[in-house]
mmCIF file of C-alpha atoms in Angstrom:
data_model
loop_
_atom_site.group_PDB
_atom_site.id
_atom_site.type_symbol
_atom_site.label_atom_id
_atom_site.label_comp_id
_atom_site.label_asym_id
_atom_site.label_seq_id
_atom_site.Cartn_x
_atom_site.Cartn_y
_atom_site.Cartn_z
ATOM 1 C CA UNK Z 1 24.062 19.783 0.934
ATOM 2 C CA UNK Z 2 26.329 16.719 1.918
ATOM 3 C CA UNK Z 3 23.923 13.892 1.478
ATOM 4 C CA UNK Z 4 25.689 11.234 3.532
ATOM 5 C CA UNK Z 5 25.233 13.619 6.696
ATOM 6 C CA UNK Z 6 21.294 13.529 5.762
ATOM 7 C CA UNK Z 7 21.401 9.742 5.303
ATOM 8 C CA UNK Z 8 23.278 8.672 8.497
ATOM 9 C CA UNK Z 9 20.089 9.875 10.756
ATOM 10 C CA UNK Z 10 17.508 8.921 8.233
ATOM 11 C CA UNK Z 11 18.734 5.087 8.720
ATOM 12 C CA UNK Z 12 19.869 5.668 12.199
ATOM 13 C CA UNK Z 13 15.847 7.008 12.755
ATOM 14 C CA UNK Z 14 14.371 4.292 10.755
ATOM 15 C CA UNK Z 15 16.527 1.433 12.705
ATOM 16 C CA UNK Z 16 15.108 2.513 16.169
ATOM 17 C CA UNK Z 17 11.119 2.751 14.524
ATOM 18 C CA UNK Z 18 10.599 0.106 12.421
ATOM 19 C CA UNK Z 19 10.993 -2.462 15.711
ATOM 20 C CA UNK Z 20 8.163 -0.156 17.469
ATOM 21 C CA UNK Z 21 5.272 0.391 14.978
ATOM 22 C CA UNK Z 22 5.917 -3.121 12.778
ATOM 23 C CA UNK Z 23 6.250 -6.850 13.775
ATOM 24 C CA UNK Z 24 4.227 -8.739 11.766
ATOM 25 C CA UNK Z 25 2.736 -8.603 8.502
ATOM 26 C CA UNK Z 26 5.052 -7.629 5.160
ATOM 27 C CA UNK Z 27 7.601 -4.913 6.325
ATOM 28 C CA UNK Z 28 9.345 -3.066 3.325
ATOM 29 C CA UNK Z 29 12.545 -1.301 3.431
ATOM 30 C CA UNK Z 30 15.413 0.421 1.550
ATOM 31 C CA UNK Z 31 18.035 -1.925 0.314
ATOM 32 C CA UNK Z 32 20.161 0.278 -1.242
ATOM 33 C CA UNK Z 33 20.382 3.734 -2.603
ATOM 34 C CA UNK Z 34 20.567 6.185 -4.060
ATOM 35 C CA UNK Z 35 22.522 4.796 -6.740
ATOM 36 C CA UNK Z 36 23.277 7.256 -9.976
ATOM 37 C CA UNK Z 37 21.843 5.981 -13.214
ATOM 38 C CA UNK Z 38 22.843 8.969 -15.736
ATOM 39 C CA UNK Z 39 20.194 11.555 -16.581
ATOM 40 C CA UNK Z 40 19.972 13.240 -13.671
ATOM 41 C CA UNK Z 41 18.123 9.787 -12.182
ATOM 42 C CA UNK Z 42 19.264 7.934 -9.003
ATOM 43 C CA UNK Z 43 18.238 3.866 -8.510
ATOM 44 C CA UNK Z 44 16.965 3.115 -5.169
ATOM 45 C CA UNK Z 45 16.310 -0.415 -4.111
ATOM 46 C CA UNK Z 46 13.689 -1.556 -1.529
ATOM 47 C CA UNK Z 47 13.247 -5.174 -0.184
ATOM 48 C CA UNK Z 48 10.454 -6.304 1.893
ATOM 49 C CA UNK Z 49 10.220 -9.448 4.449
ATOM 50 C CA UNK Z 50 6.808 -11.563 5.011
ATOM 51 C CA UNK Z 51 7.048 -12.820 8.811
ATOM 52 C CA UNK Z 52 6.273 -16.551 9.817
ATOM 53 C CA UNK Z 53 2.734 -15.538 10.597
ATOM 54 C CA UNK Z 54 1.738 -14.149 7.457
ATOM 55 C CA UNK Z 55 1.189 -15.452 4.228
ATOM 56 C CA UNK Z 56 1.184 -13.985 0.349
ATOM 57 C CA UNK Z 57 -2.406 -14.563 -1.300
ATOM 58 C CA UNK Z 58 -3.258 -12.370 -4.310
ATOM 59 C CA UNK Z 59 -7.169 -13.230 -3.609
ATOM 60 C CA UNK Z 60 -7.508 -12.852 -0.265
ATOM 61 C CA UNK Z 61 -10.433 -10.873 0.693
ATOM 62 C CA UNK Z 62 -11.524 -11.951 4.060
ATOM 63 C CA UNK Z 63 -10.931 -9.177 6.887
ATOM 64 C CA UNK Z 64 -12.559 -6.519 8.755
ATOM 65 C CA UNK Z 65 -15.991 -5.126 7.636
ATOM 66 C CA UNK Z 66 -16.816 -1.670 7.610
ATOM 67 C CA UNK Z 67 -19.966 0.895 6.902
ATOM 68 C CA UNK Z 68 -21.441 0.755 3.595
ATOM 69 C CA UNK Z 69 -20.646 4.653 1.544
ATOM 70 C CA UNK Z 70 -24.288 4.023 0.103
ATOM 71 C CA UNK Z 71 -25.721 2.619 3.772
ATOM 72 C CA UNK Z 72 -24.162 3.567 6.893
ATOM 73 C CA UNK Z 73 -25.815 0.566 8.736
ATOM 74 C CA UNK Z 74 -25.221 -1.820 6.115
ATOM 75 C CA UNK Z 75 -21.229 -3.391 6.944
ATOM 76 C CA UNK Z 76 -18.836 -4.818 3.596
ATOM 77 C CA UNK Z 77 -15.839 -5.962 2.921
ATOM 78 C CA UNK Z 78 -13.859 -2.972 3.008
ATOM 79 C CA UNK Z 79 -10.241 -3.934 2.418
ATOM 80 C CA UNK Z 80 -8.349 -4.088 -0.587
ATOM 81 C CA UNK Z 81 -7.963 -7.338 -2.085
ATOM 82 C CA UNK Z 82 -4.690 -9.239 -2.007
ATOM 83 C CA UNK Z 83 -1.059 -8.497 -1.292
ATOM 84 C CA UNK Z 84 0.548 -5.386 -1.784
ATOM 85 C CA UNK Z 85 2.758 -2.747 0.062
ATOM 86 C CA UNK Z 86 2.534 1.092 -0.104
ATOM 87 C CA UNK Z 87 5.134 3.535 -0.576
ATOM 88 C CA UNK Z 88 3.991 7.268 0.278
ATOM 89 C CA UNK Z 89 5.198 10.261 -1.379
ATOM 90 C CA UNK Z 90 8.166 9.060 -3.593
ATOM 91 C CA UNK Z 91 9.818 12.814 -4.771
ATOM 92 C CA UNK Z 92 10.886 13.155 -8.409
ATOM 93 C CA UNK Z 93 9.185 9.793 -9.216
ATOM 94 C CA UNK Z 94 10.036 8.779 -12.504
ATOM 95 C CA UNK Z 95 7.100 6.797 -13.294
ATOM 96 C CA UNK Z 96 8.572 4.672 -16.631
ATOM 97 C CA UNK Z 97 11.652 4.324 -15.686
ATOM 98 C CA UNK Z 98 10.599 2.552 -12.389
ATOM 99 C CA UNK Z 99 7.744 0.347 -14.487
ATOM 100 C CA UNK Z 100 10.529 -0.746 -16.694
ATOM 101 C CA UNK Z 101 12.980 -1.734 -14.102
ATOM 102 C CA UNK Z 102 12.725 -5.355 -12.927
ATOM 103 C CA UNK Z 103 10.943 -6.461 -10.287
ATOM 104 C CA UNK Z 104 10.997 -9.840 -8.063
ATOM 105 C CA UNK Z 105 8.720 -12.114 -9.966
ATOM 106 C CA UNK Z 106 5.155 -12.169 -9.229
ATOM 107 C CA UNK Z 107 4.747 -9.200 -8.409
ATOM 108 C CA UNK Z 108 3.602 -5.735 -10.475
ATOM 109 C CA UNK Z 109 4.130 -2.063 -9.657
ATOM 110 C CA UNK Z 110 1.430 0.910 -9.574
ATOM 111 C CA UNK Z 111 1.538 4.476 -9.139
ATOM 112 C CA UNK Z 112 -1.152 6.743 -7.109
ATOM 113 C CA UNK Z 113 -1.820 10.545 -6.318
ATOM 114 C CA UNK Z 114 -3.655 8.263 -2.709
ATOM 115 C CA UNK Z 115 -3.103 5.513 -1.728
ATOM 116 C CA UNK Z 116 -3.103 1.958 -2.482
ATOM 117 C CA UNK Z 117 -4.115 1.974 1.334
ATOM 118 C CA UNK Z 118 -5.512 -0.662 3.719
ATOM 119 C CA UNK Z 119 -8.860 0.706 4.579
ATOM 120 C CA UNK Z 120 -8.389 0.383 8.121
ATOM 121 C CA UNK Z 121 -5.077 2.577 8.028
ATOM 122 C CA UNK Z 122 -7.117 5.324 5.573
ATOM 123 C CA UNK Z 123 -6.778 8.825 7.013
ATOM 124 C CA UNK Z 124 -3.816 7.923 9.425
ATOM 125 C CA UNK Z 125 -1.065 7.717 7.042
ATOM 126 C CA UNK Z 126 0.337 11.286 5.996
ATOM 127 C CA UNK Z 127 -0.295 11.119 2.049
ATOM 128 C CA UNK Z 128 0.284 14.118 0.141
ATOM 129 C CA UNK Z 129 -2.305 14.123 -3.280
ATOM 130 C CA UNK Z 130 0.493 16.208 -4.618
ATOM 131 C CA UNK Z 131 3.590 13.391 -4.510
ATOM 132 C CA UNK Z 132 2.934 10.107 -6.465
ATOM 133 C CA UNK Z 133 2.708 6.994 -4.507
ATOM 134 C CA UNK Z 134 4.369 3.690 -5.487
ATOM 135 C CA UNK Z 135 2.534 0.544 -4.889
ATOM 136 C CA UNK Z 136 4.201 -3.045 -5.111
ATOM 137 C CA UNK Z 137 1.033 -5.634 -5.700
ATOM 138 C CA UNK Z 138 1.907 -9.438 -5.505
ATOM 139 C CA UNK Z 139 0.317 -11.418 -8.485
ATOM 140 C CA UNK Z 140 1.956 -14.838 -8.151
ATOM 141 C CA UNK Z 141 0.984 -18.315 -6.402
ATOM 142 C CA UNK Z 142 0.006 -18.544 -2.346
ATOM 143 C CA UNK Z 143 3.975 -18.187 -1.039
ATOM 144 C CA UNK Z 144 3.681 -18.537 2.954
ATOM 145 C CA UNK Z 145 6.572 -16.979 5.290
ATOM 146 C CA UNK Z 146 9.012 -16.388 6.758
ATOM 147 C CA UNK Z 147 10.743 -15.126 3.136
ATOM 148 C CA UNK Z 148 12.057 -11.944 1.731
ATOM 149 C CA UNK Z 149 11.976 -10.508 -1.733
ATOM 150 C CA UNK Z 150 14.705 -8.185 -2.870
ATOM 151 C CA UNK Z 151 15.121 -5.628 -5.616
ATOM 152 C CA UNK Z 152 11.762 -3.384 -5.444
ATOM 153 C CA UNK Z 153 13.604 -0.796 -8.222
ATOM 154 C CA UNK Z 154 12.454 2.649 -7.858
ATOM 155 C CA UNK Z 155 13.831 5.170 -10.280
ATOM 156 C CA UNK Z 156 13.744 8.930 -9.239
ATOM 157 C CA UNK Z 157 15.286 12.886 -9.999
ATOM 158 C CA UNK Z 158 15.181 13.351 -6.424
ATOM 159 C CA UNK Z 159 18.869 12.702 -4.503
ATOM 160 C CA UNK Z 160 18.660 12.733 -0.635
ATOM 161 C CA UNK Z 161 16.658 10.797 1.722
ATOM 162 C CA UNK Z 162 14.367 11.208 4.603
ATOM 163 C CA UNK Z 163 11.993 9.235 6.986
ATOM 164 C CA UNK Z 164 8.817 8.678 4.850
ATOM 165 C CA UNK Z 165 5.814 5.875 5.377
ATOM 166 C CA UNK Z 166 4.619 2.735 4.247
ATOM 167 C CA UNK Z 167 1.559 0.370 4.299
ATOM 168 C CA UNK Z 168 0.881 -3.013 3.666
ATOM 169 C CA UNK Z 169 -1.162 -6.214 3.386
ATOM 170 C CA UNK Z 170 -1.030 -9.393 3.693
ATOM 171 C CA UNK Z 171 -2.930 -12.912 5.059
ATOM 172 C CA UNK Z 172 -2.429 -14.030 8.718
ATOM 173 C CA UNK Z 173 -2.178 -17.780 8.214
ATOM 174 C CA UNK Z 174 -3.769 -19.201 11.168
ATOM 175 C CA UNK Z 175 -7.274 -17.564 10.112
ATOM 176 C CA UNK Z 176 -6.909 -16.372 6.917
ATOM 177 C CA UNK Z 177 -7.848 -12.701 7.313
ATOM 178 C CA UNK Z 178 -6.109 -9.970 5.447
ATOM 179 C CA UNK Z 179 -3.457 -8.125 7.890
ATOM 180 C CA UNK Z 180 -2.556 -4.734 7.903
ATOM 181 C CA UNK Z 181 0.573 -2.279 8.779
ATOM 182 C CA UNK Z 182 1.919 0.687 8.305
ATOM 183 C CA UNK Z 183 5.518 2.551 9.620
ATOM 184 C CA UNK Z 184 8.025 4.435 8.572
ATOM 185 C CA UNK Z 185 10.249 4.024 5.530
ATOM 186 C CA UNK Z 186 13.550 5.831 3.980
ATOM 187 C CA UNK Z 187 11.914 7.588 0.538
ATOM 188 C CA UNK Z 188 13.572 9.995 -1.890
ATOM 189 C CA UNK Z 189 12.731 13.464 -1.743
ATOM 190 C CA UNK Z 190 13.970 16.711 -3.050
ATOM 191 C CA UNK Z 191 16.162 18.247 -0.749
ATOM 192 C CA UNK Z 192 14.586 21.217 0.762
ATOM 193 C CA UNK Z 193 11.456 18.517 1.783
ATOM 194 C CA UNK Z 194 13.641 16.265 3.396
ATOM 195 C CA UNK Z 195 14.600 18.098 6.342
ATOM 196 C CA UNK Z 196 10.806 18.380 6.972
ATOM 197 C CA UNK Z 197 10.000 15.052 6.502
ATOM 198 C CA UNK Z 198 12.723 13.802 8.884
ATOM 199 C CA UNK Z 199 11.357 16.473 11.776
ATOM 200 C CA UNK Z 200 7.734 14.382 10.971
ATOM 201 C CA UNK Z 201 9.307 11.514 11.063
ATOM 202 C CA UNK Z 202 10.734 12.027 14.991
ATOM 203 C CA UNK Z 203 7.326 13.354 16.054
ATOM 204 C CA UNK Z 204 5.861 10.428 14.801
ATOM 205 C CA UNK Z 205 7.879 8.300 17.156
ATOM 206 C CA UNK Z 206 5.735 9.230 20.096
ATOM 207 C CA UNK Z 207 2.573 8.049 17.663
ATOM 208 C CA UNK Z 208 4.072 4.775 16.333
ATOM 209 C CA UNK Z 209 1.562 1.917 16.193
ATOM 210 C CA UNK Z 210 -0.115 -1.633 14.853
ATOM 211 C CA UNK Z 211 -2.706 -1.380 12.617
ATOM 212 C CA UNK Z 212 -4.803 -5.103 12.651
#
């Protein structure tokens, strides 16, 4: 399959949703890729913006409350703590190649069958337990926006592209509550999946939206 006929909607698709279902909060995208490293491994590079509202806090906790699992009447602190962003169902992930690639400083990578997810996006982003998730977590000093980090390396088998999803979280500054967000994102895949993700991707144009 010629790739760079698979690529050329993928972006085109991803240009036209990211405005709809993400204007705040930190937005992730691809940089660059897929970039052949030897091995039958391709290099793709993500970069992800904080906007002027928002800031990065590895200890925030303050946000939304929501039912206790062990008392349905009793309400917690149900986000995740901190900074981080969410890439869903990353095919051919090679796991150590992609922990031993550099990252932008202060931050650390993660891999999950689910999630890292906000809990108030839980159950609305399409997350296959099957396809390993990659999870950028911010680690360093309060950083407030508008500022963008580049070079997110993430190392996988898997050759072609197609419109995948993201969360994230960070800290609104004018209150100080943790922020969510989730949208669509370019991710490798193999290429029979990617056709399929792309026709998910269009039908989930007429279901973009703002998590808060």
């Amino acid at each position: 399959m010629d790739t760079s006929m698979l690529r050329l909607p993928v972006t085109l698709v991803a240009s036209l949703v990211l405005p709809i279902c993400a204007s705040a909060s930190i937005i992730p995208e691809l940089q660059s890729g897929p970039v052949p490293l030897g091995a039958g491994n391709f290099l793709y590079v993500y970069q992800t913006t904080l906007s002027d509202l928002e800031r990065l806090d590895p200890t925030a906790t303050a946000g939304v409350t929501c039912a206790s699992p062990s008392s349905p009447l009793t309400l917690t602190q149900c986000n995740p703590t901190g900074t981080f962003f969410t890439i869903y169902d990353v095919g051919g992930l090679n796991m150590s190649a992609t922990m031993a690639a550099a990252l932008p400083s202060g931050w650390g990578v993660s891999f999950n069958s689910v999630g890292l997810t906000p809990s108030t996006l839980t159950g609305n982003v399409p997350d296959s337990p099957t396809t390993s998730n990659v999870t950028f977590t911010y680690t360093g000093p309060v950083v407030s926006g508008p500022v963008t980090f580049s070079g997110f390396d993430v190392v996988s088998s898997a050759q072609d592209l197609a419109l995948g999803f993201f969360s994230s979280q960070a800290t609104e500054k004018a209150n100080g509550l943790t922020h969510q967000e989730d949208g669509f994102i370019s991710v490798p895949v193999p290429e029979p999946a990617s056709l399929a993700l792309i026709g998910a991707g269009l039908i989930g144009l007429a279901i973009a939206r703002k998590r808060f």
